[in-house]
PDB file of C-alpha atoms and ligand atoms in Angstrom:
ATOM      1  CA  MET A   1      15.402 198.676 178.990  1.00 69.00           C
ATOM      2  CA  ALA A   2      12.159 200.306 177.914  1.00 68.00           C
ATOM      3  CA  SER A   3      11.374 200.863 174.257  1.00 71.00           C
ATOM      4  CA  GLY A   4      11.310 204.512 173.165  1.00 84.00           C
ATOM      5  CA  GLN A   5      14.752 205.082 174.673  1.00 96.00           C
ATOM      6  CA  GLN A   6      17.666 206.339 172.613  1.00 98.00           C
ATOM      7  CA  VAL A   7      20.379 203.781 171.879  1.00 98.00           C
ATOM      8  CA  ALA A   8      23.625 204.894 170.228  1.00 98.00           C
ATOM      9  CA  VAL A   9      24.976 202.687 167.451  1.00 98.00           C
ATOM     10  CA  TYR A  10      28.649 203.349 166.777  1.00 98.00           C
ATOM     11  CA  GLY A  11      29.387 202.206 163.236  1.00 98.00           C
ATOM     12  CA  ALA A  12      25.738 202.581 162.281  1.00 98.00           C
ATOM     13  CA  TYR A  13      26.283 202.610 158.506  1.00 98.00           C
ATOM     14  CA  GLY A  14      28.390 199.425 158.350  1.00 98.00           C
ATOM     15  CA  HIS A  15      26.939 196.041 157.401  1.00 96.00           C
ATOM     16  CA  THR A  16      26.327 194.971 161.020  1.00 96.00           C
ATOM     17  CA  GLY A  17      25.405 198.471 162.171  1.00 98.00           C
ATOM     18  CA  ARG A  18      22.546 198.628 159.682  1.00 98.00           C
ATOM     19  CA  PHE A  19      21.094 195.372 161.067  1.00 97.00           C
ATOM     20  CA  ILE A  20      21.269 196.773 164.589  1.00 97.00           C
ATOM     21  CA  VAL A  21      19.665 200.074 163.604  1.00 98.00           C
ATOM     22  CA  ALA A  22      16.853 198.196 161.819  1.00 98.00           C
ATOM     23  CA  GLU A  23      16.296 195.919 164.816  1.00 97.00           C
ATOM     24  CA  LEU A  24      16.203 198.847 167.252  1.00 97.00           C
ATOM     25  CA  LEU A  25      13.622 200.630 165.094  1.00 97.00           C
ATOM     26  CA  GLU A  26      11.609 197.418 164.821  1.00 97.00           C
ATOM     27  CA  ARG A  27      11.589 197.165 168.635  1.00 96.00           C
ATOM     28  CA  GLY A  28      10.517 200.781 169.155  1.00 96.00           C
ATOM     29  CA  PHE A  29      13.855 202.267 170.272  1.00 97.00           C
ATOM     30  CA  SER A  30      15.305 205.507 168.848  1.00 97.00           C
ATOM     31  CA  PRO A  31      18.716 204.737 167.377  1.00 98.00           C
ATOM     32  CA  VAL A  32      21.335 207.491 167.457  1.00 98.00           C
ATOM     33  CA  LEU A  33      23.596 206.975 164.475  1.00 98.00           C
ATOM     34  CA  SER A  34      27.300 207.457 165.049  1.00 98.00           C
ATOM     35  CA  GLY A  35      30.600 206.652 163.349  1.00 98.00           C
ATOM     36  CA  ARG A  36      33.355 208.543 161.633  1.00 97.00           C
ATOM     37  CA  ASP A  37      31.809 209.337 158.231  1.00 98.00           C
ATOM     38  CA  ALA A  38      29.337 212.230 158.503  1.00 98.00           C
ATOM     39  CA  ALA A  39      28.063 211.856 154.924  1.00 98.00           C
ATOM     40  CA  GLU A  40      27.289 208.143 155.388  1.00 98.00           C
ATOM     41  CA  LEU A  41      25.529 208.914 158.668  1.00 98.00           C
ATOM     42  CA  GLU A  42      23.432 211.672 157.081  1.00 98.00           C
ATOM     43  CA  ALA A  43      22.400 209.329 154.278  1.00 98.00           C
ATOM     44  CA  LEU A  44      21.330 206.684 156.796  1.00 98.00           C
ATOM     45  CA  ALA A  45      19.563 209.337 158.876  1.00 98.00           C
ATOM     46  CA  ARG A  46      17.513 210.364 155.832  1.00 98.00           C
ATOM     47  CA  GLU A  47      16.694 206.711 155.160  1.00 97.00           C
ATOM     48  CA  THR A  48      15.661 205.854 158.724  1.00 97.00           C
ATOM     49  CA  GLY A  49      14.522 209.136 160.277  1.00 96.00           C
ATOM     50  CA  ALA A  50      17.079 208.622 163.067  1.00 97.00           C
ATOM     51  CA  GLN A  51      19.479 211.250 164.352  1.00 97.00           C
ATOM     52  CA  ALA A  52      23.116 211.367 163.094  1.00 98.00           C
ATOM     53  CA  ARG A  53      25.947 212.321 165.456  1.00 98.00           C
ATOM     54  CA  PRO A  54      29.355 211.844 163.797  1.00 98.00           C
ATOM     55  CA  ALA A  55      32.371 211.059 165.988  1.00 98.00           C
ATOM     56  CA  SER A  56      35.750 209.613 165.180  1.00 98.00           C
ATOM     57  CA  ALA A  57      37.080 207.167 167.737  1.00 97.00           C
ATOM     58  CA  ASP A  58      39.933 209.492 168.698  1.00 97.00           C
ATOM     59  CA  ASP A  59      37.627 212.448 169.461  1.00 98.00           C
ATOM     60  CA  ALA A  60      36.431 212.072 173.061  1.00 98.00           C
ATOM     61  CA  ALA A  61      34.304 215.246 172.988  1.00 98.00           C
ATOM     62  CA  ALA A  62      32.477 214.106 169.841  1.00 98.00           C
ATOM     63  CA  LEU A  63      31.929 210.654 171.369  1.00 98.00           C
ATOM     64  CA  ASP A  64      30.460 212.338 174.458  1.00 98.00           C
ATOM     65  CA  ARG A  65      28.090 214.322 172.232  1.00 98.00           C
ATOM     66  CA  ALA A  66      27.152 211.127 170.379  1.00 98.00           C
ATOM     67  CA  LEU A  67      26.251 209.306 173.594  1.00 98.00           C
ATOM     68  CA  ALA A  68      24.547 212.222 175.354  1.00 98.00           C
ATOM     69  CA  GLY A  69      21.079 211.232 176.533  1.00 98.00           C
ATOM     70  CA  THR A  70      21.330 207.657 175.282  1.00 98.00           C
ATOM     71  CA  ALA A  71      20.520 204.638 177.440  1.00 98.00           C
ATOM     72  CA  ALA A  72      23.214 202.348 175.967  1.00 98.00           C
ATOM     73  CA  VAL A  73      25.747 202.120 173.170  1.00 98.00           C
ATOM     74  CA  VAL A  74      26.311 199.270 170.724  1.00 98.00           C
ATOM     75  CA  ASN A  75      29.695 199.367 168.993  1.00 98.00           C
ATOM     76  CA  CYS A  76      29.896 197.580 165.633  1.00 97.00           C
ATOM     77  CA  ASP A  77      32.891 199.453 164.239  1.00 96.00           C
ATOM     78  CA  GLY A  78      35.890 197.204 163.820  1.00 92.00           C
ATOM     79  CA  PRO A  79      38.822 197.163 164.181  1.00 96.00           C
ATOM     80  CA  PHE A  80      37.856 196.978 167.841  1.00 97.00           C
ATOM     81  CA  ALA A  81      41.500 197.207 168.842  1.00 97.00           C
ATOM     82  CA  VAL A  82      41.064 200.832 167.726  1.00 97.00           C
ATOM     83  CA  THR A  83      37.448 201.647 168.621  1.00 98.00           C
ATOM     84  CA  ALA A  84      36.568 199.603 171.739  1.00 98.00           C
ATOM     85  CA  ALA A  85      38.576 201.444 174.406  1.00 98.00           C
ATOM     86  CA  PRO A  86      37.572 205.007 173.413  1.00 98.00           C
ATOM     87  CA  VAL A  87      33.902 204.083 173.015  1.00 98.00           C
ATOM     88  CA  ILE A  88      33.954 202.223 176.364  1.00 98.00           C
ATOM     89  CA  GLU A  89      35.593 205.250 178.014  1.00 98.00           C
ATOM     90  CA  ALA A  90      32.802 207.426 176.603  1.00 98.00           C
ATOM     91  CA  ALA A  91      30.164 204.961 177.828  1.00 98.00           C
ATOM     92  CA  LEU A  92      31.688 204.989 181.312  1.00 98.00           C
ATOM     93  CA  ARG A  93      31.706 208.808 181.303  1.00 97.00           C
ATOM     94  CA  ALA A  94      28.055 208.747 180.254  1.00 97.00           C
ATOM     95  CA  GLY A  95      27.250 206.036 182.824  1.00 97.00           C
ATOM     96  CA  ILE A  96      25.595 203.764 180.256  1.00 98.00           C
ATOM     97  CA  PRO A  97      26.025 200.083 179.281  1.00 98.00           C
ATOM     98  CA  TYR A  98      28.391 199.224 176.411  1.00 98.00           C
ATOM     99  CA  LEU A  99      28.110 196.229 174.114  1.00 98.00           C
ATOM    100  CA  ASP A 100      30.184 195.305 171.063  1.00 98.00           C
ATOM    101  CA  VAL A 101      30.268 192.616 168.378  1.00 97.00           C
ATOM    102  CA  ALA A 102      34.044 192.185 168.283  1.00 96.00           C
ATOM    103  CA  ALA A 103      35.467 188.958 166.907  1.00 90.00           C
ATOM    104  CA  GLU A 104      39.017 189.997 167.829  1.00 92.00           C
ATOM    105  CA  ILE A 105      40.270 187.769 170.641  1.00 89.00           C
ATOM    106  CA  GLU A 106      43.027 190.160 171.724  1.00 94.00           C
ATOM    107  CA  ALA A 107      40.685 193.138 171.768  1.00 95.00           C
ATOM    108  CA  ASN A 108      38.102 191.139 173.735  1.00 94.00           C
ATOM    109  CA  ALA A 109      40.694 190.006 176.292  1.00 94.00           C
ATOM    110  CA  ASP A 110      41.913 193.596 176.551  1.00 97.00           C
ATOM    111  CA  THR A 111      38.346 194.813 177.194  1.00 97.00           C
ATOM    112  CA  PHE A 112      37.891 192.332 180.061  1.00 95.00           C
ATOM    113  CA  GLU A 113      41.289 193.147 181.514  1.00 97.00           C
ATOM    114  CA  ARG A 114      40.995 196.924 181.336  1.00 98.00           C
ATOM    115  CA  PHE A 115      37.319 197.491 181.969  1.00 98.00           C
ATOM    116  CA  ALA A 116      35.755 194.685 184.035  1.00 96.00           C
ATOM    117  CA  GLU A 117      36.647 196.287 187.347  1.00 97.00           C
ATOM    118  CA  ARG A 118      35.841 199.808 186.208  1.00 97.00           C
ATOM    119  CA  ALA A 119      32.441 198.705 184.929  1.00 97.00           C
ATOM    120  CA  ARG A 120      31.738 197.051 188.294  1.00 96.00           C
ATOM    121  CA  GLU A 121      32.769 200.198 190.150  1.00 96.00           C
ATOM    122  CA  ALA A 122      30.548 202.300 187.885  1.00 95.00           C
ATOM    123  CA  GLU A 123      27.702 199.795 188.392  1.00 95.00           C
ATOM    124  CA  THR A 124      27.254 199.403 184.668  1.00 96.00           C
ATOM    125  CA  VAL A 125      28.078 196.693 182.144  1.00 96.00           C
ATOM    126  CA  VAL A 126      30.748 196.397 179.447  1.00 97.00           C
ATOM    127  CA  VAL A 127      30.020 193.401 177.222  1.00 96.00           C
ATOM    128  CA  PRO A 128      32.406 192.570 174.376  1.00 96.00           C
ATOM    129  CA  ALA A 129      31.938 189.942 171.641  1.00 95.00           C
ATOM    130  CA  MET A 130      28.179 189.722 171.970  1.00 93.00           C
ATOM    131  CA  ALA A 131      27.507 188.461 168.456  1.00 89.00           C
ATOM    132  CA  PHE A 132      27.678 185.343 166.316  1.00 84.00           C
ATOM    133  CA  PHE A 133      31.355 184.627 167.116  1.00 83.00           C
ATOM    134  CA  GLY A 134      31.291 185.118 170.865  1.00 85.00           C
ATOM    135  CA  GLY A 135      27.824 185.344 172.322  1.00 87.00           C
ATOM    136  CA  LEU A 136      26.455 182.395 170.375  1.00 87.00           C
ATOM    137  CA  GLY A 137      29.553 180.246 171.052  1.00 87.00           C
ATOM    138  CA  ASP A 138      29.306 181.062 174.740  1.00 87.00           C
ATOM    139  CA  LEU A 139      25.628 180.105 174.773  1.00 90.00           C
ATOM    140  CA  LEU A 140      26.269 176.800 172.962  1.00 91.00           C
ATOM    141  CA  VAL A 141      29.133 175.849 175.272  1.00 92.00           C
ATOM    142  CA  THR A 142      27.092 176.732 178.349  1.00 93.00           C
ATOM    143  CA  ALA A 143      24.249 174.532 177.084  1.00 94.00           C
ATOM    144  CA  ALA A 144      26.621 171.670 176.200  1.00 94.00           C
ATOM    145  CA  MET A 145      28.279 171.839 179.637  1.00 95.00           C
ATOM    146  CA  GLY A 146      24.988 171.252 181.406  1.00 94.00           C
ATOM    147  CA  GLY A 147      25.643 171.934 185.085  1.00 92.00           C
ATOM    148  CA  ARG A 148      29.440 171.614 184.807  1.00 95.00           C
ATOM    149  CA  THR A 149      31.435 174.750 185.542  1.00 91.00           C
ATOM    150  CA  ALA A 150      34.825 173.931 183.983  1.00 93.00           C
ATOM    151  CA  ALA A 151      36.260 172.162 180.925  1.00 93.00           C
ATOM    152  CA  ASP A 152      39.845 171.378 179.876  1.00 95.00           C
ATOM    153  CA  GLU A 153      39.172 172.502 176.334  1.00 93.00           C
ATOM    154  CA  VAL A 154      36.293 173.560 174.120  1.00 89.00           C
ATOM    155  CA  HIS A 155      36.146 173.384 170.324  1.00 89.00           C
ATOM    156  CA  VAL A 156      33.481 175.366 168.500  1.00 85.00           C
ATOM    157  CA  ALA A 157      32.899 174.771 164.779  1.00 86.00           C
ATOM    158  CA  TYR A 158      30.707 176.921 162.570  1.00 82.00           C
ATOM    159  CA  GLY A 159      29.271 175.991 159.199  1.00 84.00           C
ATOM    160  CA  LEU A 160      28.506 179.042 157.077  1.00 80.00           C
ATOM    161  CA  SER A 161      26.712 178.992 153.755  1.00 78.00           C
TER     162      SER A 161
HETATM  163  N1  NAP B   1      31.426 188.567 166.546  1.00 90.86           N
HETATM  164  C1  NAP B   1      30.708 188.350 165.461  1.00 90.86           C
HETATM  165  O1  NAP B   1      29.983 187.375 165.335  1.00 90.86           O
HETATM  166  C2  NAP B   1      30.712 189.375 164.359  1.00 90.86           C
HETATM  167  C3  NAP B   1      29.734 189.328 163.383  1.00 90.86           C
HETATM  168  C4  NAP B   1      29.739 190.308 162.406  1.00 90.86           C
HETATM  169  C5  NAP B   1      30.750 191.278 162.405  1.00 90.86           C
HETATM  170  N2  NAP B   1      31.691 191.268 163.351  1.00 90.86           N
HETATM  171  C6  NAP B   1      32.731 192.292 163.385  1.00 90.86           C
HETATM  172  O2  NAP B   1      32.078 193.539 163.398  1.00 90.86           O
HETATM  173  C7  NAP B   1      32.844 194.480 162.660  1.00 90.86           C
HETATM  174  C8  NAP B   1      31.953 195.089 161.600  1.00 90.86           C
HETATM  175  O3  NAP B   1      31.659 194.127 160.622  1.00 90.86           O
HETATM  176  P1  NAP B   1      30.856 194.544 159.342  1.00 90.86           P
HETATM  177  O4  NAP B   1      30.665 193.327 158.534  1.00 90.86           O
HETATM  178  O5  NAP B   1      29.663 195.325 159.759  1.00 90.86           O
HETATM  179  O6  NAP B   1      31.913 195.470 158.606  1.00 90.86           O
HETATM  180  P2  NAP B   1      31.752 196.799 157.765  1.00 90.86           P
HETATM  181  O7  NAP B   1      30.476 196.837 157.004  1.00 90.86           O
HETATM  182  O8  NAP B   1      33.034 196.968 156.999  1.00 90.86           O
HETATM  183  O9  NAP B   1      31.671 197.922 158.871  1.00 90.86           O
HETATM  184  C9  NAP B   1      32.787 198.293 159.591  1.00 90.86           C
HETATM  185  C10 NAP B   1      32.661 199.746 159.899  1.00 90.86           C
HETATM  186  O10 NAP B   1      33.772 200.150 160.697  1.00 90.86           O
HETATM  187  C11 NAP B   1      34.144 201.451 160.294  1.00 90.86           C
HETATM  188  N3  NAP B   1      35.531 201.696 160.690  1.00 90.86           N
HETATM  189  C12 NAP B   1      36.647 201.093 160.244  1.00 90.86           C
HETATM  190  N4  NAP B   1      37.727 201.563 160.870  1.00 90.86           N
HETATM  191  C13 NAP B   1      37.274 202.497 161.760  1.00 90.86           C
HETATM  192  C14 NAP B   1      37.917 203.358 162.696  1.00 90.86           C
HETATM  193  N5  NAP B   1      39.241 203.353 162.861  1.00 90.86           N
HETATM  194  N6  NAP B   1      37.146 204.198 163.427  1.00 90.86           N
HETATM  195  C15 NAP B   1      35.812 204.236 163.270  1.00 90.86           C
HETATM  196  N7  NAP B   1      35.146 203.442 162.378  1.00 90.86           N
HETATM  197  C16 NAP B   1      35.878 202.583 161.639  1.00 90.86           C
HETATM  198  C17 NAP B   1      33.890 201.488 158.812  1.00 90.86           C
HETATM  199  O11 NAP B   1      33.575 202.798 158.461  1.00 90.86           O
HETATM  200  P3  NAP B   1      34.319 203.625 157.305  1.00 90.86           P
HETATM  201  O12 NAP B   1      33.405 203.493 156.112  1.00 90.86           O
HETATM  202  O13 NAP B   1      34.372 204.979 157.861  1.00 90.86           O
HETATM  203  O14 NAP B   1      35.662 202.989 157.064  1.00 90.86           O
HETATM  204  C18 NAP B   1      32.654 200.608 158.652  1.00 90.86           C
HETATM  205  O15 NAP B   1      31.446 201.342 158.678  1.00 90.86           O
HETATM  206  C19 NAP B   1      34.054 193.721 162.117  1.00 90.86           C
HETATM  207  O16 NAP B   1      35.150 193.964 162.965  1.00 90.86           O
HETATM  208  C20 NAP B   1      33.625 192.264 162.180  1.00 90.86           C
HETATM  209  O17 NAP B   1      34.709 191.390 162.360  1.00 90.86           O
HETATM  210  C21 NAP B   1      31.688 190.346 164.341  1.00 90.86           C
END
């Protein structure tokens, strides 16, 4: 993806969303701020100079407006059991990649089950759990496995300060 492109951040004003918005700006992308609270989005828009496009997860038309013209969407609005499916549906309608930071096993499994095939058909990507709990664990296990392709069991332990 080339810098300068618009990237929608759903849940932009949350703790994680703010990190993602800051990182996108740092890398030269134009974040499009979305989420359900218009006042919070406006405040963040004033702070960052980015564009605010409010959309609640149950409003498909507003989600379509939020994603219009963007090159990808990053969803950081938990609970993902509520937000993932509608935001993925909007991403598929827009024909853009979707990525989330869910740490909800059931929601992640549901995303794979419901959307893997549809993403393939649409020739796009739907990537759940791409954050500390998920993406990093996957990376560590892949490294620890070396060339092996299967394991009976994997335990991942995190130490947080
Ligand atoms: N996988 C990982 O490593 C990892 C790492 C960090 C965070 N996470 C997950 O990412 C999510 C966000 O974490 P956070 O620390 O950034 O939390 P946060 O600051 O509380 O942000 C969560 C955001 O979700 C919004 N929200 C809640 N319910 C919603 C709904 N039904 N529809 C639309 N928006 C809704 C909240 O907005 P309102 O103000 O409108 O309620 C809030 O802005 C959590 O689910 C967390 O578990 C995962």
